mmCIF file of C-alpha atoms and ligand atoms in Angstrom:
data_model
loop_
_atom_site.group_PDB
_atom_site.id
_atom_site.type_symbol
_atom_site.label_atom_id
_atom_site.label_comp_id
_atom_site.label_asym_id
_atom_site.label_seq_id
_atom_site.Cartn_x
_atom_site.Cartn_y
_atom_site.Cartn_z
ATOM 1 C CA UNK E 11 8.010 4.970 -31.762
ATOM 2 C CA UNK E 12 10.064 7.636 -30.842
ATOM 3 C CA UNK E 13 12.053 10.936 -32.722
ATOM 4 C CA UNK E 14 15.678 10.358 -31.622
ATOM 5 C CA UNK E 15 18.529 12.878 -32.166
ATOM 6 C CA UNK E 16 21.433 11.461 -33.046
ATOM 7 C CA UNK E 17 25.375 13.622 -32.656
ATOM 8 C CA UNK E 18 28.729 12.381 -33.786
ATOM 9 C CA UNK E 19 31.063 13.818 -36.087
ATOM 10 C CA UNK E 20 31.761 10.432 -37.418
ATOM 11 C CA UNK E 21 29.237 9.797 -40.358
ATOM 12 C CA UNK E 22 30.133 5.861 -40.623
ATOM 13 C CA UNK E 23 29.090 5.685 -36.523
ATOM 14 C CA UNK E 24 26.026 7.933 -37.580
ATOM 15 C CA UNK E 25 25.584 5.900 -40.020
ATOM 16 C CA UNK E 26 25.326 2.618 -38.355
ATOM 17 C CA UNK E 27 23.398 3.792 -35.561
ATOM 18 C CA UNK E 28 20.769 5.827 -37.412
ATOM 19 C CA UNK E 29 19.976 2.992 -39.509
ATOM 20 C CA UNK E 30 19.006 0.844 -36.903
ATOM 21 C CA UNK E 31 17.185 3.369 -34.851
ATOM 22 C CA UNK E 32 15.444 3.524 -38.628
ATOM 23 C CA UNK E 33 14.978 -0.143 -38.833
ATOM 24 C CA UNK E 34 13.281 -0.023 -35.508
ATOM 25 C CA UNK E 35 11.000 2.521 -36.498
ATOM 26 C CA UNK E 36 11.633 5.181 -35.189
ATOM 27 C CA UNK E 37 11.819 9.052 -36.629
ATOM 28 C CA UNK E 38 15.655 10.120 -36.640
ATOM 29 C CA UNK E 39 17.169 13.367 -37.198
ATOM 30 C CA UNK E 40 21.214 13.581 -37.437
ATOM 31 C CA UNK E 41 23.813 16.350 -36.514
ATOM 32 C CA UNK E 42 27.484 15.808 -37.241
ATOM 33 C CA UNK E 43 28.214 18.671 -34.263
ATOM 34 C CA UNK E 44 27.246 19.939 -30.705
ATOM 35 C CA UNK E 45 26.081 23.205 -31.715
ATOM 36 C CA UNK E 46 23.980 21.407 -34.921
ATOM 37 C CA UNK E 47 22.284 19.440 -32.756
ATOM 38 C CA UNK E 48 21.013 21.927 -30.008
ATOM 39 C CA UNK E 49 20.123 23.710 -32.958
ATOM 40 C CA UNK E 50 17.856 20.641 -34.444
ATOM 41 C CA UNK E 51 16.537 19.908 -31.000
ATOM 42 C CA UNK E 52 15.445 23.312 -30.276
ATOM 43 C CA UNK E 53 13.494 23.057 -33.444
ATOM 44 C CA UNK E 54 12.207 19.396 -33.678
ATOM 45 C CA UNK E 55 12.398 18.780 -29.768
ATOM 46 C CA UNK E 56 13.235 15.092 -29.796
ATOM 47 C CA UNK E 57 12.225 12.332 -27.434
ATOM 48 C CA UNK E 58 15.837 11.389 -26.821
ATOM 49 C CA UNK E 59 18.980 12.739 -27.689
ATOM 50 C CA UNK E 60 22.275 10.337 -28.381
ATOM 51 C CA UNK E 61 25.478 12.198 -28.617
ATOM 52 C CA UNK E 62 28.780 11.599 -28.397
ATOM 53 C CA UNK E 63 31.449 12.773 -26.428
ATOM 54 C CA UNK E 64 34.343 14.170 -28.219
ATOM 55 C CA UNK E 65 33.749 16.533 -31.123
ATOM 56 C CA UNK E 66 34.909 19.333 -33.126
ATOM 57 C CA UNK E 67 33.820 22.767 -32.201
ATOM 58 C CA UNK E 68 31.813 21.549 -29.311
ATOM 59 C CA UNK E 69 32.076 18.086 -27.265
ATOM 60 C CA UNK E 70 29.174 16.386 -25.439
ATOM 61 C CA UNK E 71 29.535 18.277 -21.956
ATOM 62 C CA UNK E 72 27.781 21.198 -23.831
ATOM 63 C CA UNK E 73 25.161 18.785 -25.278
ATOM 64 C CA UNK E 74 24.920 17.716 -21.901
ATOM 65 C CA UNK E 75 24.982 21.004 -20.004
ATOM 66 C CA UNK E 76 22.167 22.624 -22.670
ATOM 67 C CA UNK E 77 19.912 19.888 -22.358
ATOM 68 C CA UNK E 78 20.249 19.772 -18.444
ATOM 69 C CA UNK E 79 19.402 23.347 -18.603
ATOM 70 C CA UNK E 80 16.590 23.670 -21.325
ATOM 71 C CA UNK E 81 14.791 20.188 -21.261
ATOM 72 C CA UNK E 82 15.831 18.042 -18.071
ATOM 73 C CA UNK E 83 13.396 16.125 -18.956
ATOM 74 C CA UNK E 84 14.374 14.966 -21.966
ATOM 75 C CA UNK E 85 16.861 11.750 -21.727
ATOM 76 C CA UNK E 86 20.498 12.392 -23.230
ATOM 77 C CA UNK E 87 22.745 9.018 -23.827
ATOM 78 C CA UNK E 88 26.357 9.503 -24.352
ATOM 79 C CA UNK E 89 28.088 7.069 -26.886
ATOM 80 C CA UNK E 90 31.410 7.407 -27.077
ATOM 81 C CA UNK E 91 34.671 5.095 -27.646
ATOM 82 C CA UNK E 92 37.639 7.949 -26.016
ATOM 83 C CA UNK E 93 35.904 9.233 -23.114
ATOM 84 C CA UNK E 94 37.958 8.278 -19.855
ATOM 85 C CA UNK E 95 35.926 6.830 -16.616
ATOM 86 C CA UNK E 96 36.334 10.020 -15.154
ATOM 87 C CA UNK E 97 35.090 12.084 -18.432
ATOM 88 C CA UNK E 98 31.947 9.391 -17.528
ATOM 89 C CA UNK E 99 31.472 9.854 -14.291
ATOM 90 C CA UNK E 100 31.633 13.876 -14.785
ATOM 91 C CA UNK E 101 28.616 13.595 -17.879
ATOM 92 C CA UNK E 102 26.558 11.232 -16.102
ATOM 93 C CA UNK E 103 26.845 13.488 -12.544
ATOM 94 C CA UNK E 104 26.170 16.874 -14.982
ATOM 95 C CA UNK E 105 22.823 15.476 -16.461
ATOM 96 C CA UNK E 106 23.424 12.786 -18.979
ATOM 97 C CA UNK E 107 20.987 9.983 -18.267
ATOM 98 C CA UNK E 108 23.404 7.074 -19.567
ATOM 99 C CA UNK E 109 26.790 6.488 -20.703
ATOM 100 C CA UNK E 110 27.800 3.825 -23.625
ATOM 101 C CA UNK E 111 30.929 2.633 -25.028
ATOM 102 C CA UNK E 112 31.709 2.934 -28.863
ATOM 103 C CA UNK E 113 31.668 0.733 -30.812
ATOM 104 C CA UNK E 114 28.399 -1.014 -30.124
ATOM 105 C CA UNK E 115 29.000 -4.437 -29.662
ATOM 106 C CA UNK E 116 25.664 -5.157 -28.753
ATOM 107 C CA UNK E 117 22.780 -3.693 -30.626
ATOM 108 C CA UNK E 118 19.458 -5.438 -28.693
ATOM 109 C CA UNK E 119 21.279 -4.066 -25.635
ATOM 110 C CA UNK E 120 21.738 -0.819 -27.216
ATOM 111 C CA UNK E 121 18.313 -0.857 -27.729
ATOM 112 C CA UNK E 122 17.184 -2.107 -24.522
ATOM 113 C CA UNK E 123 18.672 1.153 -23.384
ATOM 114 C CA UNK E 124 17.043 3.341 -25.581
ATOM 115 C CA UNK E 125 13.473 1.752 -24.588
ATOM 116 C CA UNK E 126 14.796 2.517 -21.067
ATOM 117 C CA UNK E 127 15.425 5.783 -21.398
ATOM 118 C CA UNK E 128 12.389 6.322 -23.139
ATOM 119 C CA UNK E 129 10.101 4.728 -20.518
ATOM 120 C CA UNK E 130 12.047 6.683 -17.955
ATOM 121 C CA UNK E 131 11.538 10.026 -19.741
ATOM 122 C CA UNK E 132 7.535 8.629 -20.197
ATOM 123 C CA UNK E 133 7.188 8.238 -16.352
ATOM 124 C CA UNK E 134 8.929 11.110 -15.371
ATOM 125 C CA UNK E 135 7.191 13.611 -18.154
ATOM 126 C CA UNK E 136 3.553 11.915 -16.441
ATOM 127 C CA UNK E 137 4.918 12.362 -12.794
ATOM 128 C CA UNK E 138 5.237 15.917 -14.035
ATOM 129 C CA UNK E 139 2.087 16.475 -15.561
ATOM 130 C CA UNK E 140 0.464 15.071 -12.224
ATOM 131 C CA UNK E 141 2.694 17.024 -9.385
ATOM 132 C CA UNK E 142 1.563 20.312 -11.858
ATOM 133 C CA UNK E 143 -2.122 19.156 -11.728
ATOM 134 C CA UNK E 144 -1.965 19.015 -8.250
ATOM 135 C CA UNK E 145 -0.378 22.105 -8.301
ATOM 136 C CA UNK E 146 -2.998 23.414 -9.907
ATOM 137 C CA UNK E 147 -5.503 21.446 -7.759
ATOM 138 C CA UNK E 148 -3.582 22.939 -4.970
ATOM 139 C CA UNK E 149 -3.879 26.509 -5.993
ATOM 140 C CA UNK E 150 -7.737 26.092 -6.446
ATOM 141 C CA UNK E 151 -8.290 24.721 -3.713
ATOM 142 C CA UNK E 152 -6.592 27.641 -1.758
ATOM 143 C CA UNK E 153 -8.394 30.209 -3.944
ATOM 144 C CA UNK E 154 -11.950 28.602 -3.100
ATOM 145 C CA UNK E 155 -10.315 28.750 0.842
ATOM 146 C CA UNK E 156 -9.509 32.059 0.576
ATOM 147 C CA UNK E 157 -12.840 33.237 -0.912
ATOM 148 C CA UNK E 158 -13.858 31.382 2.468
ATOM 149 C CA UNK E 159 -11.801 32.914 4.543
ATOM 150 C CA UNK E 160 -12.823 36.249 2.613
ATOM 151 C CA UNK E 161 -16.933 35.360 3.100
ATOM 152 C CA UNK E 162 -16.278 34.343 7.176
ATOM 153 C CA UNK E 163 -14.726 37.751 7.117
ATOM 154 C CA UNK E 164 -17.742 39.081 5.780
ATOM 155 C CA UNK E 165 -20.111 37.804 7.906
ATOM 156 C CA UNK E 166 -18.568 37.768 11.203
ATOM 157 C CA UNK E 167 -18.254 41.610 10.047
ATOM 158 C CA UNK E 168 -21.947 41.871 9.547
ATOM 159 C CA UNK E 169 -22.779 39.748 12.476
ATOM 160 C CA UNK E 170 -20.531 42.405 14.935
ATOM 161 C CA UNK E 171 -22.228 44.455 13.130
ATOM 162 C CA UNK E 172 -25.512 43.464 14.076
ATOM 163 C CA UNK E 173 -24.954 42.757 17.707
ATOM 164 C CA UNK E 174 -23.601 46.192 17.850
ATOM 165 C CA UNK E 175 -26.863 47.690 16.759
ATOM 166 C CA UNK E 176 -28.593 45.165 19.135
ATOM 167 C CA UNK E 177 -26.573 46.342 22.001
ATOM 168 C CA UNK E 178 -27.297 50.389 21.090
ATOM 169 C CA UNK E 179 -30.982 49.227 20.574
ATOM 170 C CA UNK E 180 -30.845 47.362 24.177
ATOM 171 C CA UNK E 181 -29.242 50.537 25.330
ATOM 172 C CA UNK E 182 -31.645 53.041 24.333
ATOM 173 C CA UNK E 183 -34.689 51.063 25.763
ATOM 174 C CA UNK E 184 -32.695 51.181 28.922
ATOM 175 C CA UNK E 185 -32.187 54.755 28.916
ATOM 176 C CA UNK E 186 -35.915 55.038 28.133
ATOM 177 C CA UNK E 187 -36.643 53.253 31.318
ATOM 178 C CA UNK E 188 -34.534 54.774 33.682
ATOM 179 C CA UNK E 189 -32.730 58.302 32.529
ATOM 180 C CA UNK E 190 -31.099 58.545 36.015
ATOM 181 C CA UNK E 191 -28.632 55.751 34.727
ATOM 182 C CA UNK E 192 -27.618 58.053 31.438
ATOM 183 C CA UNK E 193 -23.633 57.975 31.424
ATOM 184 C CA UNK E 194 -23.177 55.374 34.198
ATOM 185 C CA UNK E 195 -23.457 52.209 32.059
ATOM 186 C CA UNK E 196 -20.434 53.981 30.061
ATOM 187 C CA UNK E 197 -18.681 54.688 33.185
ATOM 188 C CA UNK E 198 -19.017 51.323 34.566
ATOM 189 C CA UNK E 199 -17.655 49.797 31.346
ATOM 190 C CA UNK E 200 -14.916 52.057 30.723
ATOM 191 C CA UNK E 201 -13.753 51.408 34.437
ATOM 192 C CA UNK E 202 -13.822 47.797 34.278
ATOM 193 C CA UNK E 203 -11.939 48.091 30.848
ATOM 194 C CA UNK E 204 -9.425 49.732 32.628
ATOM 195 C CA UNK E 205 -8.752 47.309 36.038
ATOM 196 C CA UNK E 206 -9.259 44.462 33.459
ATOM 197 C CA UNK E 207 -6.611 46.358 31.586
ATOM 198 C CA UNK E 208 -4.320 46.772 34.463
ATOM 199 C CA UNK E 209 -5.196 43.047 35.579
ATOM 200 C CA UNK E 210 -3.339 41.837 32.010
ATOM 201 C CA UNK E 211 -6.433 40.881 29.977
ATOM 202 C CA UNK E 212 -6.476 40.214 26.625
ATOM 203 C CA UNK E 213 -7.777 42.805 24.169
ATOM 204 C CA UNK E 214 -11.032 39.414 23.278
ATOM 205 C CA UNK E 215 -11.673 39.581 27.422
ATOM 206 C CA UNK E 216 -11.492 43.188 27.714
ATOM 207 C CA UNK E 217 -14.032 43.755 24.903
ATOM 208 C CA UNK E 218 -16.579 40.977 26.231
ATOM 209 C CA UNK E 219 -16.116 43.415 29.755
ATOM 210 C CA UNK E 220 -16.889 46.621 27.938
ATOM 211 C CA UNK E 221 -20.151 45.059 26.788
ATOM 212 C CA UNK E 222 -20.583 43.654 29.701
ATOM 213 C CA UNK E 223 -20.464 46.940 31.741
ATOM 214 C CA UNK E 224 -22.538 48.728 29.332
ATOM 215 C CA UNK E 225 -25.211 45.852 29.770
ATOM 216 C CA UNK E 226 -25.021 44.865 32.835
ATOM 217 C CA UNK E 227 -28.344 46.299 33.960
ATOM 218 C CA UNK E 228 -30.156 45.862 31.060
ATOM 219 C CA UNK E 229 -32.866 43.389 33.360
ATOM 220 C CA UNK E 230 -33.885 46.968 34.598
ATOM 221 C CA UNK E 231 -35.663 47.329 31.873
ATOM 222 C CA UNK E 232 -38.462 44.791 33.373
ATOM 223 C CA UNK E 233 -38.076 46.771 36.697
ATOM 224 C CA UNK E 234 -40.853 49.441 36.784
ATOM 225 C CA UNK E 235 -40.167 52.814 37.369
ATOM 226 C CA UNK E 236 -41.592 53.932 40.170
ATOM 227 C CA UNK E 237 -39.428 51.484 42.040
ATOM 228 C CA UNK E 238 -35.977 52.307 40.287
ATOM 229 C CA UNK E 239 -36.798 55.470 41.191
ATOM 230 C CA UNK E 240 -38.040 55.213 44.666
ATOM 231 C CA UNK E 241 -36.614 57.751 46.860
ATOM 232 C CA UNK E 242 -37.462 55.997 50.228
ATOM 233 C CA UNK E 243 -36.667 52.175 51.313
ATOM 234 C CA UNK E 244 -37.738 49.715 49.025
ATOM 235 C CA UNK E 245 -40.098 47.022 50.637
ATOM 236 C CA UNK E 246 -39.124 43.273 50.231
ATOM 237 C CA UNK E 247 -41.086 42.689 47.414
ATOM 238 C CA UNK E 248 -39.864 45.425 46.196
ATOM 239 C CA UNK E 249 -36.061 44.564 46.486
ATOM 240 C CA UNK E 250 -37.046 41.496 45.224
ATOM 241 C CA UNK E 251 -37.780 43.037 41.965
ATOM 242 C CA UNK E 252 -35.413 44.740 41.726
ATOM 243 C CA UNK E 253 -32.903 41.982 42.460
ATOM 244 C CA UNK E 254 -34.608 39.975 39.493
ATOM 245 C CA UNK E 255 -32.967 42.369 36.897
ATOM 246 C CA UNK E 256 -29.438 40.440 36.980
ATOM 247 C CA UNK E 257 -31.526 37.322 35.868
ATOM 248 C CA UNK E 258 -33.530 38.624 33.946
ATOM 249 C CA UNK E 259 -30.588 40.762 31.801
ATOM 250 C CA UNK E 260 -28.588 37.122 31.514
ATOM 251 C CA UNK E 261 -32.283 35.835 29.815
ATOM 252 C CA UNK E 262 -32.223 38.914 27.369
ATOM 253 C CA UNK E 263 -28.181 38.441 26.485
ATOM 254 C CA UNK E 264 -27.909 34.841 26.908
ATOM 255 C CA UNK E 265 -28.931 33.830 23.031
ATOM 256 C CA UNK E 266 -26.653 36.376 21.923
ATOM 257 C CA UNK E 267 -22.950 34.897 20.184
ATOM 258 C CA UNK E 268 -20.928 37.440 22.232
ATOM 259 C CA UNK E 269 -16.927 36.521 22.028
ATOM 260 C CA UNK E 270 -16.916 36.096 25.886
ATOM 261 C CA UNK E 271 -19.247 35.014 28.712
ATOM 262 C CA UNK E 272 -20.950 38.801 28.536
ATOM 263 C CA UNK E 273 -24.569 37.153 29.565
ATOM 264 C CA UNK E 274 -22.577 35.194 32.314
ATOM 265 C CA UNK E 275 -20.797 38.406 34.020
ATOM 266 C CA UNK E 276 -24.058 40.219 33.653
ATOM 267 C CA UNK E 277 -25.923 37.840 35.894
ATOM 268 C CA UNK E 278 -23.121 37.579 38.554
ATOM 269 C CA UNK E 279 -21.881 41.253 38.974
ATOM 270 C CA UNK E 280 -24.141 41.515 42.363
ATOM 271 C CA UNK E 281 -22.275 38.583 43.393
ATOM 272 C CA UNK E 282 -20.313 39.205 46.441
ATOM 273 C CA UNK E 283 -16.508 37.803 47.519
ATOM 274 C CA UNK E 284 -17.736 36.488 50.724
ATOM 275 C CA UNK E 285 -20.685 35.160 49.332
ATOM 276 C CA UNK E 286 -23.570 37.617 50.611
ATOM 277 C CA UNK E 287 -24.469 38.275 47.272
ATOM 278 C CA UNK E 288 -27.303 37.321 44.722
ATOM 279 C CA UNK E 289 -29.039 35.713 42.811
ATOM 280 C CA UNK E 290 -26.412 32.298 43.735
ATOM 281 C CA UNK E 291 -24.227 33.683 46.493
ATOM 282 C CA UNK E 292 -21.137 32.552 45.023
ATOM 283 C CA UNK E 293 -18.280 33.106 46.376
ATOM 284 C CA UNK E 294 -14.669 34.082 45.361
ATOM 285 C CA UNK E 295 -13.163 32.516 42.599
ATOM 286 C CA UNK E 296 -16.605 30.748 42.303
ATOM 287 C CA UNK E 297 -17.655 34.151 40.921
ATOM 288 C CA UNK E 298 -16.161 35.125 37.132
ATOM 289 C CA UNK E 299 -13.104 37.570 36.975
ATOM 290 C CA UNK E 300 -15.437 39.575 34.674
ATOM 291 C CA UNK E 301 -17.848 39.805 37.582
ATOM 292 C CA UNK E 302 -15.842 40.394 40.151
ATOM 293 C CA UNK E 303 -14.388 43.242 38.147
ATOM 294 C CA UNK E 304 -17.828 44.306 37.017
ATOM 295 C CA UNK E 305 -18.607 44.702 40.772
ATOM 296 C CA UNK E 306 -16.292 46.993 41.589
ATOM 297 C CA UNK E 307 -16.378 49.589 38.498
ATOM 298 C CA UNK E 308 -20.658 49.686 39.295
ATOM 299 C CA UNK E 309 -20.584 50.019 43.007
ATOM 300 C CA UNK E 310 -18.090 52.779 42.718
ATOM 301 C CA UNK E 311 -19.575 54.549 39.747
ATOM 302 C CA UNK E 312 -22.966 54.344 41.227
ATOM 303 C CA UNK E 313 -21.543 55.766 44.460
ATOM 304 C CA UNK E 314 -19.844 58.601 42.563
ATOM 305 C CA UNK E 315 -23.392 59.579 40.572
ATOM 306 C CA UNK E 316 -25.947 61.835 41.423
ATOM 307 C CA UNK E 317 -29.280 59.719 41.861
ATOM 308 C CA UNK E 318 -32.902 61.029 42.357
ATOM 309 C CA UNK E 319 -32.920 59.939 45.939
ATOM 310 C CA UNK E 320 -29.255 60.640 46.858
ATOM 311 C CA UNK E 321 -26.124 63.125 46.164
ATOM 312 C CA UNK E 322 -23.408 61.583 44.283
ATOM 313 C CA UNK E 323 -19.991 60.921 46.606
ATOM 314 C CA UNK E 324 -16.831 62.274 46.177
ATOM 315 C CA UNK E 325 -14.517 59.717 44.379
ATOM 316 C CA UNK E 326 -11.675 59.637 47.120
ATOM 317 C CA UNK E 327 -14.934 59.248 48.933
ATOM 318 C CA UNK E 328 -16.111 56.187 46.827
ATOM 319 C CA UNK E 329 -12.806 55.014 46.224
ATOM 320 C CA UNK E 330 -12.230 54.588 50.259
ATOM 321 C CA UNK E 331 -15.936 52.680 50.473
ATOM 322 C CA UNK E 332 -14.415 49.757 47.966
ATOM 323 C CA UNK E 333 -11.075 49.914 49.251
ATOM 324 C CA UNK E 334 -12.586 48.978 52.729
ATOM 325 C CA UNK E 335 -14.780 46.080 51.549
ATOM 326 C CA UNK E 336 -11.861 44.152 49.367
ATOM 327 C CA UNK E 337 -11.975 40.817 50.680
ATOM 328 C CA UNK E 338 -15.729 41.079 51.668
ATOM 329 C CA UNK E 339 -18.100 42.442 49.293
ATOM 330 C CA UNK E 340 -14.880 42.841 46.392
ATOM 331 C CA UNK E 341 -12.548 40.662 45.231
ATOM 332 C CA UNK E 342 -9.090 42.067 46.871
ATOM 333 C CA UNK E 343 -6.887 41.533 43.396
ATOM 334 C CA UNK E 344 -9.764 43.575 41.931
ATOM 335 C CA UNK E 345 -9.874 45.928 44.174
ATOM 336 C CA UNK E 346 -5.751 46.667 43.999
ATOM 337 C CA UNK E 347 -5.971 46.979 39.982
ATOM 338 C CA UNK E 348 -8.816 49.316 40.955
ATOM 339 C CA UNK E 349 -6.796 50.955 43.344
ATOM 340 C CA UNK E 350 -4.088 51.793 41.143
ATOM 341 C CA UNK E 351 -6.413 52.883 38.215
ATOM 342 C CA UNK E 352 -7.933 55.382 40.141
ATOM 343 C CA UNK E 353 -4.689 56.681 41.383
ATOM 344 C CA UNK E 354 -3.663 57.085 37.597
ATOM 345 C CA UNK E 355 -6.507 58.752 36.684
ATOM 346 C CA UNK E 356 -5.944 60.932 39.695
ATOM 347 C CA UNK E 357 -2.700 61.986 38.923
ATOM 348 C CA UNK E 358 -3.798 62.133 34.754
ATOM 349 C CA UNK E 359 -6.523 64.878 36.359
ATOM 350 C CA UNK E 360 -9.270 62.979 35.729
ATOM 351 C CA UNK E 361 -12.486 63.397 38.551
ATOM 352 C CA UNK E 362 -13.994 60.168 38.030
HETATM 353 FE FE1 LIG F 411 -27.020 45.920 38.710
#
């Protein structure tokens, strides 16, 4: 059973209809004006509220227009014998649920609307209470995803991290092996950050070429020294050694989750354009961009440094030896970003 507000001025209609809500069972307060019943709802917050629709000191638009505002959920029924069709039409668009004519000719009817109301107001207060638990499933849910998102943060932090200190560790042993190559790994990957730069990559492709160029000959480390530092022609075995370091730096990298194919450039920045180089002789745009790049910033940084057997060039020097090998040993779009690097640098002051 239900607790039904019932409003009308008229205490034989409030009569008549309260006792038969009674007689059906159900709990019934009364208010013989607008502003007496908001008053009793607010307190007692009926299931349903009946009013009519002209009153004293208050009609049933401001029944209407406070219930619409402070419990839409709540079903309000206007019953009244004056109101015009449009008066109806105006409630029933404002928020009244239904609209009956006084007097009530029909009572079972009158209370087959009631029950309606009342199972409408039941389905719509559970419909409710399930869109706001999935709401609140919802909001969960995206908590738990953002403590995810917060944790994958975290570790792909720690994991940078940690290939970071791999790479410095890698580095060091390097630098251990062969001190001649102190400051050209650097060079090499600050050069290639640069043409990549001036080539349009993105800032993921231009940070998988600065590891690259610092890495790229990290196989050197299973070169021995006496032949990186040779200071006459190496013999063919030799060479061959020494060639082995490209495959033998993509072995070290290759297990490691860089963002971009580091291991991969590593093992094809001998690789020539014409393909004369090793370990696969590929060829052009057989050979990665990262490579081809990679090529360019070692052969010309190697050039330009002092080694144990040889004076370091001059970099209009150097920068004339790759200039006249694009298309041959370089890869000519390379070789123009390249080109117009080192004339920036030039003009910014920079030697090398
Ligand atoms: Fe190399």
């Amino acid at each position: 059973m239900a607790k039904v507000l019932c409003i009308d001025d008229e205490p034989l209609m409030r009569l008549v209809t309260c006792d038969y809500l009674k007689d059906m069972g159900h709990e019934v307060l009364e208010a013989a004006s607008s502003a007496e019943g908001i008053a009793l709802f607010q307190k007692h917050h009926p299931d349903i509220v009946l009013s009519d629709l002209r009153m004293p000191g208050g009609d049933g638009f401001l029944v209407v227009e406070h219930m619409a505002e402070e419990a839409p959920d709540t079903p309000v029924v206007i019953i009244s014998g004056t109101g015009t069709v449009a008066e109806a039409v105006k409630i029933l668009r404002l928020g009244a649920w239904d609209y009956l004519t006084k007097p009530l000719t029909s009572m079972p009817l009158f209370a087959q609307t009631l029950e309606r109301m009342l199972d409408k107001a039941r389905a719509l207060k559970a419909t409710t209470q399930h869109l706001r638990g999935l709401e609140l499933r919802n909001q969960e849910l995206e908590r738990k995803l953002l403590g995810c998102a917060c944790n994958h943060r975290g570790m792909k932090s720690r994991l940078a991290a940690a290939i970071k200190a791999g790479i410095n560790s890698l580095h060091i042993a390097l630098h251990e092996q062969d001190p001649s190559t102190a400051g050209h790994n650097e060079g090499v990957a600050r050069l290639s950050v640069d043409i990549g730069s001036s080539m349009g990559l993105g800032e993921q492709r231009l940070e998988a070429l600065k590891l690259a160029g610092l890495l790229h000959d990290i196989g050197k480390i299973a070169v021995p020294k006496d032949i990186l530092n040779k200071r006459g022609p190496l013999s063919a075995k030799e060479l061959k050694i020494v060639r082995s370091h490209v495959a033998c730096g993509y072995r070290i990298l290759r297990n490691i989750p860089f963002e971009g194919p580091v291991a991969e450039a590593v093992l094809q920045h001998h690789e020539r354009f014409d393909g004369s180089g090793y370990p696969n002789g590929l060829a052009s745009g057989g050979i990665l961009l990262e490579a081809r790049i990679l090529a360019v910033a070692d052969v010309y940084d190697a050039l330009c440094s002092d080694r144990p057997y040889r004076p370091g060039l001059c970099p209009s020097d150097a920068t004339g030896y790759i200039l006249g090998r694009a298309g041959t040993h370089f890869c000519p779009l390379c070789v123009t970003a390249f080109e117009q690097v080192i004339s920036k640098r030039h003009m910014e002051g920079e030697t090398q």
